Amino acid sequence: MTGRRRLALHTHGVEVVRRRIAEEAARIMANEGVGDYHSAKRKAAQRLGQEDSRHLPSNREIEKALGNYIQLFHAQDLPETLRMQLGVALETMRVLAGFDPRLAGALLQGIATTFSEVQIHIFPDEPEQAALLLQEHGIPYEETSRRLRFGGARQEIAPVFRFLAGDTPVEIIVLPLPAAREAPLSPVDARPMKRANLKEVERLLKNMAHPHPASQTSG
């Protein structure tokens, strides 16, 4: 066997392993409530006995596999899941309207599962304002933080408030005012995250009942 032939077989084998890990990671995210790509791919690799980091799929590969999995196994449930989560997003954004809320995350990609967090970005003058507003509305929350990446290799630690709206997990990410114009980079493709403002979410929810060509969302 020539060196070129061996290399081709090795490359094909790696691609097969990456695809299997991506598919298992997608299944884990859809069915087991693991919400982030890194944890899902590590868990999938461990289950498959493939923990060599060279075999790990990219987040984009997992997102594609997740979309395929949802269409294959959850196609009937997906429209109702999206409607329900958009309703939660809209209600939450109305509460947070004074902070220019923007919907982000899996829900805007149309690949949300019943475990997906409704992710909302807000831009108060001070993080404490968001906490006070949640307290005023009697919403119990957990406070944590998240590292976000922006253009130019810049990173920021953002305060995060998490709570349940019924059975739906909600994640409020508190960002500085300039981030209203500059979206954080997506963990999937390292491009600015797609986001939708309050009016755009209202339109998206309306379109779920009366479908027509979707409008563009803001950054």
GROMACS .gro file of C-alpha atoms in nm, residues 5-15:
model
   11
    5ARG     CA    1  -0.328   0.541  -0.002
    6ARG     CA    2  -0.256   0.497   0.371
    7LEU     CA    3  -0.299   0.872   0.425
    8ALA     CA    4  -0.633   0.869   0.241
    9LEU     CA    5  -0.759   0.577   0.451
   10HIS     CA    6  -0.642   0.746   0.771
   11THR     CA    7  -0.811   1.073   0.674
   12HIS     CA    8  -1.133   0.889   0.591
   13GLY     CA    9  -1.120   0.710   0.925
   14VAL     CA   10  -1.079   1.036   1.115
   15GLU     CA   11  -1.373   1.188   0.926
   0.00000   0.00000   0.00000
